[in-house]
Every structure is written in structure tokens, then in C-alpha cells.
Amino acid sequence: MTYLHSMQTETDGIRAVLPAKWRSLDGIVGVHWDAEGHAGASGYYLSPDPRIMFFFNDVSGHIQVADRRGEVEHGERGLARAIYVPAGVPMWTRFTRRHRFSHLDLHLHHDRLMRYVAPVIGTSAARAALKKPMELHDPGPLTSLANLVVDELSTHVRHPAFAENLIGSIVTGLLDLRGDDANCTASGGRLTQAQLNRLSAFFANCGGRRLSVAEMADVVGLSESWFGTVFRQTTGKTPLQWQLSRRIDLASKLLTETTLSIAAISAQLGFTDQAHMTKVFRGVTGDTPAAWRRKPHSD
């Protein structure tokens, strides 16, 4: 299959430090980059085709990633070592400090990807799997496969089928191929009421502390990347926004029903300090915590 990938890329402060290695295969283009970004460097990436990014050194502590413009500034999540990005899904990145990194890009034609996945789980489930983003912070044995692919990008000694089979193993090891039952949600990509209830109960049992997206995803039995997508579709909020709203509700209750100081409530609910909680509380309720506590509240 003759395939030429295309991708919209906008970068600022990121540069290649070595010439790229690349190879065109059957419905696949593989590219290996060594690059560096300075503190504050940024990138925007959008491809009409599915793609896999595999990093050979840790990047989560140096590069932030987001699925929407502007959210990357909030630093909600670090870039994972292995990422599957579905066709048409944009990605924004921002460097928190100077960092040199090495990574493999695999651009895949949709039909080629289906040939890897459909025989494993069926055509319908394969189409659904290709729409789900995936992130792994610990790729485990996939690292060895990715290193072998990089060798094949420059040597061209073995038949192309060898590299294509390696890539197929990476695909089936990275994508969520557990089928519809494992990621069962209501209304075609939304959390069920039962899943929302479990999240609310878990959050309350944790005393209002800030939960990671991974913890929230685990509560409802979804992968972290897929959870973020369906959570926004269900609630209209990011997990962080949802938690902030719940924490302010808890703060309101503690202010009216206990004699805890505002500083103590701020610490209990995981705010940076009293000033931080005051700013967020006023933004949500229109009152400072002190003013809220002085107001009469009906039982």
C-alpha cells in the first residue's frame, strides 16, 4: 500500500539535534527523531491519520500535554512514554524545562491499522478501538520492540515485513483491545449513572483530596486516556474542574457545620493555601469563605 502521511505541526523552541531516520513501509511511515526543547517551548500536532509516539527516555517530568488549546498551561498531565493518537485528534505540548529526548513516530494508514487489529477482536470492535486514545507511562517490553523498529529504519537489511510485524506487535500491545465489555459505557461513549455514583462516593470517602485522573479511571474500570474523553462528554467538565466543584461544595459544608478555621479547611481539601481556596471559592460562590460563614444558611 503506497502511503504518504501528512500532519499539521507548529512548534516553537523545539529543534532536531540529529538527522531524522525514516522508512516507508506498507501503509506505515516510521520516523526516529533526536530533539531538544527549551523551557517554555511548545508544540501543536494534528494528523488525519492514526499515529503512535514512543519516547525512549522519561518525558513526563519535563513535557506537559493537553487535548485542548489552553489546557496545557494548567499542567494537568505529563507526557507519557508511549501514546496512541487517533486520527483527527489534536495534541498540544509545553516544556516545563530544557530537555533532550529521543522518540519514534509511527504514522499509520487507517486500513493498515485495521489489518493489525480486526483479526484479533473483530471489525466492529477494531473500529471502536481505533477511536480510543491510549497512554502508557511504563511501556514495559514494548520498549524493546520500538528499539528494534528504530534499527530497521536506517539499516534496511531485513525484509520490510520484519519491521511491519514489529510494528504490529506494538499496535496490539498498546491499543485497548479488550472489546466493548471492558469499556462499557452508556449512550455510545458516556459514563453511566452507576459509574458517576461510584466516583462521587470514592471522592467523598477520600475526604475531598485531589485525585489523579488515573485513580478516577480505575474507579470506573476504564483506561486513563479513554476515561478523560468520556468524562468530558458526560459532564461537560474536565476531571479537575469536576473535582474543584466538589471540593467547594465540601468547603461550604465545613464552613457552615464546623468550627474549623479556613486555613484548616484549605489544608484538608488539598488547596495550596488559604488564599488559593479563597480565590477558587469566591469564583464559584461569589463570596469569600469568611463571608459565606457569616451568612445565615437554612438547614
mmCIF file of C-alpha atoms in Angstrom:
data_model
loop_
_atom_site.group_PDB
_atom_site.id
_atom_site.type_symbol
_atom_site.label_atom_id
_atom_site.label_comp_id
_atom_site.label_asym_id
_atom_site.label_seq_id
_atom_site.Cartn_x
_atom_site.Cartn_y
_atom_site.Cartn_z
ATOM 1 C CA MET A 1 0.000 0.000 0.000
ATOM 2 C CA THR A 2 1.550 3.294 -1.103
ATOM 3 C CA TYR A 3 1.083 5.764 1.740
ATOM 4 C CA LEU A 4 2.291 9.317 2.292
ATOM 5 C CA HIS A 5 1.463 10.714 5.700
ATOM 6 C CA SER A 6 0.544 14.331 6.330
ATOM 7 C CA MET A 7 0.491 16.202 9.635
ATOM 8 C CA GLN A 8 -0.042 19.795 10.672
ATOM 9 C CA THR A 9 2.801 20.755 13.012
ATOM 10 C CA GLU A 10 3.511 24.062 14.741
ATOM 11 C CA THR A 11 6.499 24.202 17.092
ATOM 12 C CA ASP A 12 8.304 26.956 18.960
ATOM 13 C CA GLY A 13 11.608 26.334 20.719
ATOM 14 C CA ILE A 14 11.962 22.669 19.655
ATOM 15 C CA ARG A 15 14.764 21.582 17.318
ATOM 16 C CA ALA A 16 16.193 18.352 15.916
ATOM 17 C CA VAL A 17 19.739 17.680 17.146
ATOM 18 C CA LEU A 18 20.443 14.787 14.742
ATOM 19 C CA PRO A 19 19.183 13.982 11.243
ATOM 20 C CA ALA A 20 15.943 12.018 11.319
ATOM 21 C CA LYS A 21 15.864 8.333 10.347
ATOM 22 C CA TRP A 22 12.796 7.298 8.391
ATOM 23 C CA ARG A 23 11.394 4.473 6.300
ATOM 24 C CA SER A 24 8.230 3.968 4.274
ATOM 25 C CA LEU A 25 6.578 0.551 4.680
ATOM 26 C CA ASP A 26 3.240 -0.991 3.725
ATOM 27 C CA GLY A 27 0.754 1.640 4.917
ATOM 28 C CA ILE A 28 3.237 2.910 7.508
ATOM 29 C CA VAL A 29 5.815 5.677 7.727
ATOM 30 C CA GLY A 30 8.285 5.376 10.603
ATOM 31 C CA VAL A 31 10.447 8.309 11.717
ATOM 32 C CA HIS A 32 13.004 8.430 14.543
ATOM 33 C CA TRP A 33 13.931 11.832 15.969
ATOM 34 C CA ASP A 34 16.509 13.121 18.437
ATOM 35 C CA ALA A 35 15.383 16.573 19.503
ATOM 36 C CA GLU A 36 15.571 19.186 22.241
ATOM 37 C CA GLY A 37 13.214 21.790 23.611
ATOM 38 C CA HIS A 38 13.936 24.707 25.914
ATOM 39 C CA ALA A 39 11.842 25.762 28.908
ATOM 40 C CA GLY A 40 8.573 27.192 27.620
ATOM 41 C CA ALA A 41 8.901 25.515 24.206
ATOM 42 C CA SER A 42 5.586 24.405 22.724
ATOM 43 C CA GLY A 43 4.147 22.235 20.004
ATOM 44 C CA TYR A 44 0.838 21.613 18.231
ATOM 45 C CA TYR A 45 0.187 18.449 16.224
ATOM 46 C CA LEU A 46 -2.798 17.282 14.178
ATOM 47 C CA SER A 47 -2.872 14.383 11.738
ATOM 48 C CA PRO A 48 -5.678 12.984 9.562
ATOM 49 C CA ASP A 49 -4.213 9.510 10.227
ATOM 50 C CA PRO A 50 -3.724 7.481 13.413
ATOM 51 C CA ARG A 51 -0.228 7.609 14.858
ATOM 52 C CA ILE A 52 1.920 6.239 17.659
ATOM 53 C CA MET A 53 4.586 8.193 19.539
ATOM 54 C CA PHE A 54 7.167 6.257 21.539
ATOM 55 C CA PHE A 55 9.696 8.061 23.752
ATOM 56 C CA PHE A 56 12.934 6.338 24.765
ATOM 57 C CA ASN A 57 13.614 8.483 27.827
ATOM 58 C CA ASP A 58 11.365 9.914 30.523
ATOM 59 C CA VAL A 59 9.415 12.979 29.410
ATOM 60 C CA SER A 60 6.551 13.163 31.924
ATOM 61 C CA GLY A 61 8.509 15.419 34.285
ATOM 62 C CA HIS A 62 9.608 17.762 31.515
ATOM 63 C CA ILE A 63 6.776 17.994 28.974
ATOM 64 C CA GLN A 64 3.092 18.667 29.646
ATOM 65 C CA VAL A 65 0.413 17.546 27.189
ATOM 66 C CA ALA A 66 -3.233 18.505 26.618
ATOM 67 C CA ASP A 67 -6.029 17.657 24.203
ATOM 68 C CA ARG A 68 -7.403 21.209 24.041
ATOM 69 C CA ARG A 69 -5.834 24.593 23.388
ATOM 70 C CA GLY A 70 -5.034 26.446 26.602
ATOM 71 C CA GLU A 71 -5.288 23.439 28.934
ATOM 72 C CA VAL A 72 -1.595 22.616 28.588
ATOM 73 C CA GLU A 73 -0.818 25.711 30.673
ATOM 74 C CA HIS A 74 -2.606 24.102 33.625
ATOM 75 C CA GLY A 75 -0.105 21.246 33.727
ATOM 76 C CA GLU A 76 -2.780 18.587 34.261
ATOM 77 C CA ARG A 77 -0.716 15.674 32.936
ATOM 78 C CA GLY A 78 2.799 14.819 31.893
ATOM 79 C CA LEU A 79 3.578 13.327 28.500
ATOM 80 C CA ALA A 80 3.546 9.522 28.600
ATOM 81 C CA ARG A 81 6.308 7.312 27.171
ATOM 82 C CA ALA A 82 4.010 5.549 24.670
ATOM 83 C CA ILE A 83 0.988 7.241 23.091
ATOM 84 C CA TYR A 84 -1.618 6.234 20.544
ATOM 85 C CA VAL A 85 -3.352 9.253 18.958
ATOM 86 C CA PRO A 86 -6.494 8.508 16.897
ATOM 87 C CA ALA A 87 -6.995 10.177 13.515
ATOM 88 C CA GLY A 88 -8.024 13.830 13.757
ATOM 89 C CA VAL A 89 -7.230 14.211 17.470
ATOM 90 C CA PRO A 90 -5.091 17.323 18.181
ATOM 91 C CA MET A 91 -2.312 17.485 20.759
ATOM 92 C CA TRP A 92 -0.638 20.446 22.456
ATOM 93 C CA THR A 93 2.645 20.170 24.373
ATOM 94 C CA ARG A 94 4.662 22.536 26.580
ATOM 95 C CA PHE A 95 8.162 22.108 28.053
ATOM 96 C CA THR A 96 8.497 22.960 31.730
ATOM 97 C CA ARG A 97 12.308 22.867 31.453
ATOM 98 C CA ARG A 98 15.007 22.253 28.857
ATOM 99 C CA HIS A 99 15.006 18.617 27.817
ATOM 100 C CA ARG A 100 16.576 16.441 25.143
ATOM 101 C CA PHE A 101 14.568 13.442 24.031
ATOM 102 C CA SER A 102 14.541 10.601 21.535
ATOM 103 C CA HIS A 103 11.294 9.349 20.035
ATOM 104 C CA LEU A 104 9.786 7.157 17.344
ATOM 105 C CA ASP A 105 6.809 8.365 15.299
ATOM 106 C CA LEU A 106 4.705 5.755 13.521
ATOM 107 C CA HIS A 107 2.183 7.186 11.065
ATOM 108 C CA LEU A 108 -0.332 4.524 10.020
ATOM 109 C CA HIS A 109 -2.968 4.383 7.306
ATOM 110 C CA HIS A 110 -6.359 3.520 8.802
ATOM 111 C CA ASP A 111 -6.763 0.434 6.607
ATOM 112 C CA ARG A 112 -3.296 -0.839 7.573
ATOM 113 C CA LEU A 113 -4.111 -0.407 11.229
ATOM 114 C CA MET A 114 -7.375 -2.296 10.776
ATOM 115 C CA ARG A 115 -5.416 -5.193 9.274
ATOM 116 C CA TYR A 116 -3.455 -5.439 12.518
ATOM 117 C CA VAL A 117 -6.429 -5.174 14.860
ATOM 118 C CA ALA A 118 -9.556 -6.598 13.193
ATOM 119 C CA PRO A 119 -8.335 -10.239 13.129
ATOM 120 C CA VAL A 120 -7.791 -10.035 16.896
ATOM 121 C CA ILE A 121 -11.119 -8.575 18.092
ATOM 122 C CA GLY A 122 -13.363 -8.311 15.014
ATOM 123 C CA THR A 123 -14.140 -5.444 12.659
ATOM 124 C CA SER A 124 -16.695 -3.595 14.794
ATOM 125 C CA ALA A 125 -14.596 -3.710 17.959
ATOM 126 C CA ALA A 126 -11.488 -2.752 15.957
ATOM 127 C CA ARG A 127 -13.160 0.398 14.626
ATOM 128 C CA ALA A 128 -14.106 1.336 18.185
ATOM 129 C CA ALA A 129 -10.583 0.637 19.480
ATOM 130 C CA LEU A 130 -9.024 2.877 16.822
ATOM 131 C CA LYS A 131 -11.056 5.809 18.133
ATOM 132 C CA LYS A 132 -9.754 5.457 21.706
ATOM 133 C CA PRO A 133 -6.551 7.333 22.663
ATOM 134 C CA MET A 134 -4.081 5.388 24.779
ATOM 135 C CA GLU A 135 -1.172 6.424 27.007
ATOM 136 C CA LEU A 136 1.362 4.238 28.832
ATOM 137 C CA HIS A 137 3.880 5.741 31.261
ATOM 138 C CA ASP A 138 5.589 2.356 31.594
ATOM 139 C CA PRO A 139 5.619 0.629 28.177
ATOM 140 C CA GLY A 140 7.480 -2.409 29.533
ATOM 141 C CA PRO A 141 8.500 -4.879 26.793
ATOM 142 C CA LEU A 142 7.209 -2.553 24.066
ATOM 143 C CA THR A 143 10.437 -0.593 24.568
ATOM 144 C CA SER A 144 12.483 -3.452 23.125
ATOM 145 C CA LEU A 145 10.187 -3.702 20.109
ATOM 146 C CA ALA A 146 10.416 0.043 19.487
ATOM 147 C CA ASN A 147 14.219 -0.102 19.630
ATOM 148 C CA LEU A 148 14.201 -2.873 17.020
ATOM 149 C CA VAL A 149 11.963 -0.746 14.792
ATOM 150 C CA VAL A 150 14.424 2.156 15.049
ATOM 151 C CA ASP A 151 17.228 -0.171 13.895
ATOM 152 C CA GLU A 152 15.134 -1.157 10.873
ATOM 153 C CA LEU A 153 14.507 2.471 9.905
ATOM 154 C CA SER A 154 18.141 3.009 8.956
ATOM 155 C CA THR A 155 19.641 -0.404 8.094
ATOM 156 C CA HIS A 156 17.144 -1.745 5.505
ATOM 157 C CA VAL A 157 18.972 -5.093 5.804
ATOM 158 C CA ARG A 158 15.953 -7.292 6.536
ATOM 159 C CA HIS A 159 12.773 -7.626 4.505
ATOM 160 C CA PRO A 160 10.235 -4.845 5.252
ATOM 161 C CA ALA A 161 7.887 -7.500 6.633
ATOM 162 C CA PHE A 162 10.143 -7.790 9.691
ATOM 163 C CA ALA A 163 9.662 -4.123 10.635
ATOM 164 C CA GLU A 164 5.938 -4.328 9.799
ATOM 165 C CA ASN A 165 5.478 -7.307 12.129
ATOM 166 C CA LEU A 166 7.355 -5.493 14.899
ATOM 167 C CA ILE A 167 5.035 -2.522 14.478
ATOM 168 C CA GLY A 168 2.033 -4.847 14.531
ATOM 169 C CA SER A 169 3.163 -6.167 17.909
ATOM 170 C CA ILE A 170 3.492 -2.604 19.219
ATOM 171 C CA VAL A 171 -0.009 -1.788 17.953
ATOM 172 C CA THR A 172 -1.638 -4.807 19.601
ATOM 173 C CA GLY A 173 0.326 -4.208 22.798
ATOM 174 C CA LEU A 174 -0.527 -0.510 23.037
ATOM 175 C CA LEU A 175 -4.136 -0.214 21.888
ATOM 176 C CA ASP A 176 -7.046 -1.118 24.150
ATOM 177 C CA LEU A 177 -8.197 -4.380 22.550
ATOM 178 C CA ARG A 178 -10.305 -5.661 25.421
ATOM 179 C CA GLY A 179 -13.525 -5.170 23.470
ATOM 180 C CA ASP A 180 -16.749 -3.409 24.308
ATOM 181 C CA ASP A 181 -17.404 -5.172 27.652
ATOM 182 C CA ALA A 182 -14.267 -3.812 29.358
ATOM 183 C CA ASN A 183 -15.022 -0.226 28.402
ATOM 184 C CA CYS A 184 -18.805 -0.467 28.561
ATOM 185 C CA THR A 185 -20.384 2.973 28.874
ATOM 186 C CA ALA A 186 -23.868 4.191 28.217
ATOM 187 C CA SER A 187 -25.054 6.155 25.171
ATOM 188 C CA GLY A 188 -22.042 5.428 22.959
ATOM 189 C CA GLY A 189 -19.170 6.932 24.918
ATOM 190 C CA ARG A 190 -20.676 8.323 28.117
ATOM 191 C CA LEU A 191 -20.326 7.298 31.739
ATOM 192 C CA THR A 192 -23.309 5.508 33.243
ATOM 193 C CA GLN A 193 -25.067 6.892 36.303
ATOM 194 C CA ALA A 194 -23.690 3.965 38.293
ATOM 195 C CA GLN A 195 -20.135 4.921 37.307
ATOM 196 C CA LEU A 196 -20.755 8.550 38.284
ATOM 197 C CA ASN A 197 -22.170 7.406 41.621
ATOM 198 C CA ARG A 198 -19.051 5.307 42.272
ATOM 199 C CA LEU A 199 -16.860 8.315 41.505
ATOM 200 C CA SER A 200 -18.840 10.574 43.837
ATOM 201 C CA ALA A 201 -18.700 8.027 46.647
ATOM 202 C CA PHE A 202 -14.976 7.434 46.179
ATOM 203 C CA PHE A 203 -14.266 11.176 46.179
ATOM 204 C CA ALA A 204 -16.272 11.645 49.381
ATOM 205 C CA ASN A 205 -14.520 8.726 51.076
ATOM 206 C CA CYS A 206 -11.150 10.282 50.241
ATOM 207 C CA GLY A 207 -12.084 13.371 52.236
ATOM 208 C CA GLY A 208 -12.061 15.727 49.258
ATOM 209 C CA ARG A 209 -8.358 15.389 48.451
ATOM 210 C CA ARG A 210 -7.318 15.907 44.837
ATOM 211 C CA LEU A 211 -7.498 12.647 42.862
ATOM 212 C CA SER A 212 -5.337 11.810 39.891
ATOM 213 C CA VAL A 213 -7.039 11.019 36.583
ATOM 214 C CA ALA A 214 -5.578 7.518 36.843
ATOM 215 C CA GLU A 215 -7.310 6.970 40.214
ATOM 216 C CA MET A 216 -10.648 8.189 38.841
ATOM 217 C CA ALA A 217 -10.339 5.985 35.755
ATOM 218 C CA ASP A 218 -9.562 2.965 37.915
ATOM 219 C CA VAL A 219 -12.709 3.504 39.999
ATOM 220 C CA VAL A 220 -14.937 3.107 36.921
ATOM 221 C CA GLY A 221 -12.788 0.466 35.209
ATOM 222 C CA LEU A 222 -11.618 2.479 32.189
ATOM 223 C CA SER A 223 -8.224 3.277 30.709
ATOM 224 C CA GLU A 224 -6.906 6.698 31.742
ATOM 225 C CA SER A 225 -6.958 8.187 28.223
ATOM 226 C CA TRP A 226 -10.436 6.869 27.384
ATOM 227 C CA PHE A 227 -11.790 7.996 30.761
ATOM 228 C CA GLY A 228 -10.769 11.607 30.088
ATOM 229 C CA THR A 229 -12.703 11.578 26.814
ATOM 230 C CA VAL A 230 -15.956 10.060 28.086
ATOM 231 C CA PHE A 231 -15.862 12.059 31.333
ATOM 232 C CA ARG A 232 -15.888 15.344 29.415
ATOM 233 C CA GLN A 233 -18.628 14.044 27.108
ATOM 234 C CA THR A 234 -20.737 13.066 30.107
ATOM 235 C CA THR A 235 -20.239 16.004 32.476
ATOM 236 C CA GLY A 236 -19.058 18.819 30.212
ATOM 237 C CA LYS A 237 -16.118 19.283 32.591
ATOM 238 C CA THR A 238 -12.550 18.046 32.879
ATOM 239 C CA PRO A 239 -11.819 15.784 35.874
ATOM 240 C CA LEU A 240 -10.005 18.718 37.531
ATOM 241 C CA GLN A 241 -12.975 21.076 37.058
ATOM 242 C CA TRP A 242 -15.366 18.443 38.434
ATOM 243 C CA GLN A 243 -13.187 17.932 41.493
ATOM 244 C CA LEU A 244 -12.888 21.659 42.151
ATOM 245 C CA SER A 245 -16.669 21.967 42.155
ATOM 246 C CA ARG A 246 -16.972 19.060 44.603
ATOM 247 C CA ARG A 247 -14.258 20.468 46.860
ATOM 248 C CA ILE A 248 -16.011 23.834 47.014
ATOM 249 C CA ASP A 249 -19.241 22.038 47.963
ATOM 250 C CA LEU A 250 -17.362 20.293 50.783
ATOM 251 C CA ALA A 251 -15.755 23.564 51.840
ATOM 252 C CA SER A 252 -19.197 25.210 52.020
ATOM 253 C CA LYS A 253 -20.459 22.399 54.246
ATOM 254 C CA LEU A 254 -17.430 22.531 56.544
ATOM 255 C CA LEU A 255 -17.716 26.315 56.858
ATOM 256 C CA THR A 256 -21.347 26.138 57.950
ATOM 257 C CA GLU A 257 -21.306 22.932 60.007
ATOM 258 C CA THR A 258 -17.924 23.021 61.786
ATOM 259 C CA THR A 259 -15.707 25.468 63.625
ATOM 260 C CA LEU A 260 -12.597 24.509 61.660
ATOM 261 C CA SER A 261 -10.513 27.501 60.621
ATOM 262 C CA ILE A 262 -10.454 28.460 56.946
ATOM 263 C CA ALA A 263 -6.768 27.562 56.834
ATOM 264 C CA ALA A 264 -7.519 24.095 58.253
ATOM 265 C CA ILE A 265 -10.296 23.528 55.714
ATOM 266 C CA SER A 266 -7.970 24.638 52.911
ATOM 267 C CA ALA A 267 -5.344 22.126 54.011
ATOM 268 C CA GLN A 268 -7.872 19.311 54.487
ATOM 269 C CA LEU A 269 -9.256 19.745 50.966
ATOM 270 C CA GLY A 270 -5.846 19.939 49.302
ATOM 271 C CA PHE A 271 -5.729 23.605 48.309
ATOM 272 C CA THR A 272 -2.284 25.180 48.123
ATOM 273 C CA ASP A 273 -3.104 27.559 50.977
ATOM 274 C CA GLN A 274 -5.941 29.665 52.370
ATOM 275 C CA ALA A 275 -5.508 32.309 49.664
ATOM 276 C CA HIS A 276 -5.865 29.679 46.956
ATOM 277 C CA MET A 277 -9.099 28.315 48.415
ATOM 278 C CA THR A 278 -10.438 31.839 48.897
ATOM 279 C CA LYS A 279 -9.830 32.673 45.231
ATOM 280 C CA VAL A 280 -11.484 29.489 43.951
ATOM 281 C CA PHE A 281 -14.343 29.691 46.467
ATOM 282 C CA ARG A 282 -15.163 33.277 45.505
ATOM 283 C CA GLY A 283 -15.037 32.379 41.816
ATOM 284 C CA VAL A 284 -17.644 29.655 42.329
ATOM 285 C CA THR A 285 -19.941 31.125 45.001
ATOM 286 C CA GLY A 286 -19.371 34.862 44.685
ATOM 287 C CA ASP A 287 -18.417 35.067 48.385
ATOM 288 C CA THR A 288 -15.182 34.654 50.297
ATOM 289 C CA PRO A 289 -15.143 31.738 52.766
ATOM 290 C CA ALA A 290 -15.314 34.212 55.656
ATOM 291 C CA ALA A 291 -18.357 35.979 54.189
ATOM 292 C CA TRP A 292 -20.023 32.635 53.463
ATOM 293 C CA ARG A 293 -19.531 31.527 57.087
ATOM 294 C CA ARG A 294 -21.154 34.741 58.394
ATOM 295 C CA LYS A 295 -24.253 34.365 56.205
ATOM 296 C CA PRO A 296 -27.315 32.565 57.617
ATOM 297 C CA HIS A 297 -27.929 29.202 55.961
ATOM 298 C CA SER A 298 -31.135 27.203 56.208
ATOM 299 C CA ASP A 299 -30.877 23.541 57.260
#
